[in-house]
C-alpha atoms as one frame of an Amber mdcrd trajectory, in Angstrom:
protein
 106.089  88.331  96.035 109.495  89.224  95.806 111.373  91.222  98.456 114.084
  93.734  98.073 116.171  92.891 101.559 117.133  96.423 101.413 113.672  97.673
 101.661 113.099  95.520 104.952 116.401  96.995 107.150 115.118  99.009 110.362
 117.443 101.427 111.930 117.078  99.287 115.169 115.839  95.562 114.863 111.931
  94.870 115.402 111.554  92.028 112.422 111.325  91.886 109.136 108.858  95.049
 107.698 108.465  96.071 104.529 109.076  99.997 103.914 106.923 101.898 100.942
 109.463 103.924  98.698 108.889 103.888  94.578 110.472 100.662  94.069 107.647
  98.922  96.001 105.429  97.118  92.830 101.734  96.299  93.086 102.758  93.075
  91.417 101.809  91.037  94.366  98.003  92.716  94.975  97.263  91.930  91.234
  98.189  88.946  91.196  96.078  87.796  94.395  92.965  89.353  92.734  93.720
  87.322  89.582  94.147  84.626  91.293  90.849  84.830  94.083  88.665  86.954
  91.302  85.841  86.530  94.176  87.816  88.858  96.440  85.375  91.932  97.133
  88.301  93.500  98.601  91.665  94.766 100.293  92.534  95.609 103.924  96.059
  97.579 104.426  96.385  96.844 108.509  99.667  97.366 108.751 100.347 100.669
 106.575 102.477 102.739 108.996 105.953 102.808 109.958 106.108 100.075 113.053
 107.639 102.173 116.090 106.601 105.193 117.567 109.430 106.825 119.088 112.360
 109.234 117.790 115.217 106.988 119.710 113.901 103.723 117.476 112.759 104.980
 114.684 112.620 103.307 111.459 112.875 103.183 107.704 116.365 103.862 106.955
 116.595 102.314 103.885 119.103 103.032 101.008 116.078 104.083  99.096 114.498
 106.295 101.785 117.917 108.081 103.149 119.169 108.623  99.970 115.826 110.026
  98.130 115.442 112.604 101.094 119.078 113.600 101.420 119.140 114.499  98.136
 115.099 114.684  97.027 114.840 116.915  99.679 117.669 118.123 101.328 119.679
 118.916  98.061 122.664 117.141  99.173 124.708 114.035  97.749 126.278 110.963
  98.999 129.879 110.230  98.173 130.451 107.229  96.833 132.720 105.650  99.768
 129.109 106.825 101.780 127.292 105.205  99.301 129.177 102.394  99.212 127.415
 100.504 102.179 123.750 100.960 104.364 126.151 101.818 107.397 128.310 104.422
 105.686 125.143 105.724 104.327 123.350 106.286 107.675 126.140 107.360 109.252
 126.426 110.673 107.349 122.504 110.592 107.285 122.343 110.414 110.909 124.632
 113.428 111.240 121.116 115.517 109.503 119.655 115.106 113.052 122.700 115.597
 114.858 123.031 119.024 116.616 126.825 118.919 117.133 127.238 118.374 113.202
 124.341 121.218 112.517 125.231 125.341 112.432 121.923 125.655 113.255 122.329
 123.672 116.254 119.382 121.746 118.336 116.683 123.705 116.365 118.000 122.818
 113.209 118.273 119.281 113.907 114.426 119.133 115.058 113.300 121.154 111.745
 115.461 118.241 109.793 113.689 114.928 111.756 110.335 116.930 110.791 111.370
 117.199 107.358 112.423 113.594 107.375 109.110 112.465 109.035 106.679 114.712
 106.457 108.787 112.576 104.041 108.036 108.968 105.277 104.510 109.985 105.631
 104.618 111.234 101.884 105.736 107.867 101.107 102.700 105.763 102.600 100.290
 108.309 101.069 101.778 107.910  97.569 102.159 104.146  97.904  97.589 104.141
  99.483  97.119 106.439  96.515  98.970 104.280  94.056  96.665 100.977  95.477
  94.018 102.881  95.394  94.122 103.643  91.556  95.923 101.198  90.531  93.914
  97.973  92.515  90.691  99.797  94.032  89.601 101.828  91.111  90.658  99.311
  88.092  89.143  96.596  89.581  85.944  98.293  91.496  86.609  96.742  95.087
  86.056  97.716  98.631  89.747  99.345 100.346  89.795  99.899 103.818  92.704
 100.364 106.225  93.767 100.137 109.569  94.431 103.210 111.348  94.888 105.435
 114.496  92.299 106.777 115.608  94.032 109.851 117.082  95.221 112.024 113.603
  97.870 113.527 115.738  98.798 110.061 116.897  98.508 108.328 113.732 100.625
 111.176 111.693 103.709 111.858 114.434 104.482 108.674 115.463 103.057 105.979
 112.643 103.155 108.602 109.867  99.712 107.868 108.663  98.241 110.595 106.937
  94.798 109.225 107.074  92.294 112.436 106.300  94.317 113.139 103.092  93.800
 109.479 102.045  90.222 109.860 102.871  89.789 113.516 101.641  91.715 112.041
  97.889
């Protein structure tokens, strides 16, 4: 399986994790079932965002920063921003940053929510994309590992379980 460094880089260091985004191929599921045909199926345990808390959140990837600054927020990088992760996040970071914000503390907290309901969008489309692409093609069991609290599981993990149960 090949990995794209810039898709493992954690806004504050807790290892090496992998971070869903559209890049992310299925490459490496196929070609374990190919390879173990036997396999009756596929366990996601670790299909969350790794830390809980606003003050070490994660997933600031090129990828993810810029596909919500300007996916969502309608707004473009320069290119000197562009130019490196750290430039990046530093005008990202301003997003959440109430003395950069006209809309102050309140619109700093509607802009991390934003940024959250987009991680979580992430996982779901990556669990969807698994489970057509690997669980339906090939007819095997999927499970994952979850949170049993919903509110637990969606603020801090971003793990929007019931819609990957309800699709």
């Amino acid at each position: 399986c090949e990995v794209d460094r810039q898709a493992i880089v954690p806004r504050k260091s807790v290892g090496q994790v992998r971070f869903p985004g559209k890049g992310m191929a299925l490459t490496y599921y196929n070609d374990l079932f190919d390879k173990n045909p036997d396999v009756a199926g596929l366990n996601l345990d670790y299909i969350r965002y790794p830390v809980s808390s606003r003050e070490e959140d994660t997933g600031f990837t090129i990828e993810a920063m810029k596909g919500f600054y300007e996916g969502v927020m309608g707004k473009t990088f320069t290119a000197n921003q562009s130019s490196s992760r750290e430039k990046m996040y530093n005008k990202f970071d301003q997003l959440f940053n109430k003395d950069y914000l006209l809309g102050g503390e309140a619109e700093a907290e509607e802009n991390y929510q934003k940024w959250v309901d987009y991680r979580m969008g992430l996982i779901t489309a990556y669990v969807k994309r698994i489970k057509t692409e690997i669980k339906d093609e090939r007819n095997i069991i999927l499970s994952t590992s979850v949170f049993a609290s919903l509110q637990e599981s969606t603020n801090a993990k971003k793990q929007d379980w019931q819609t990957w149960y309800l699709n």
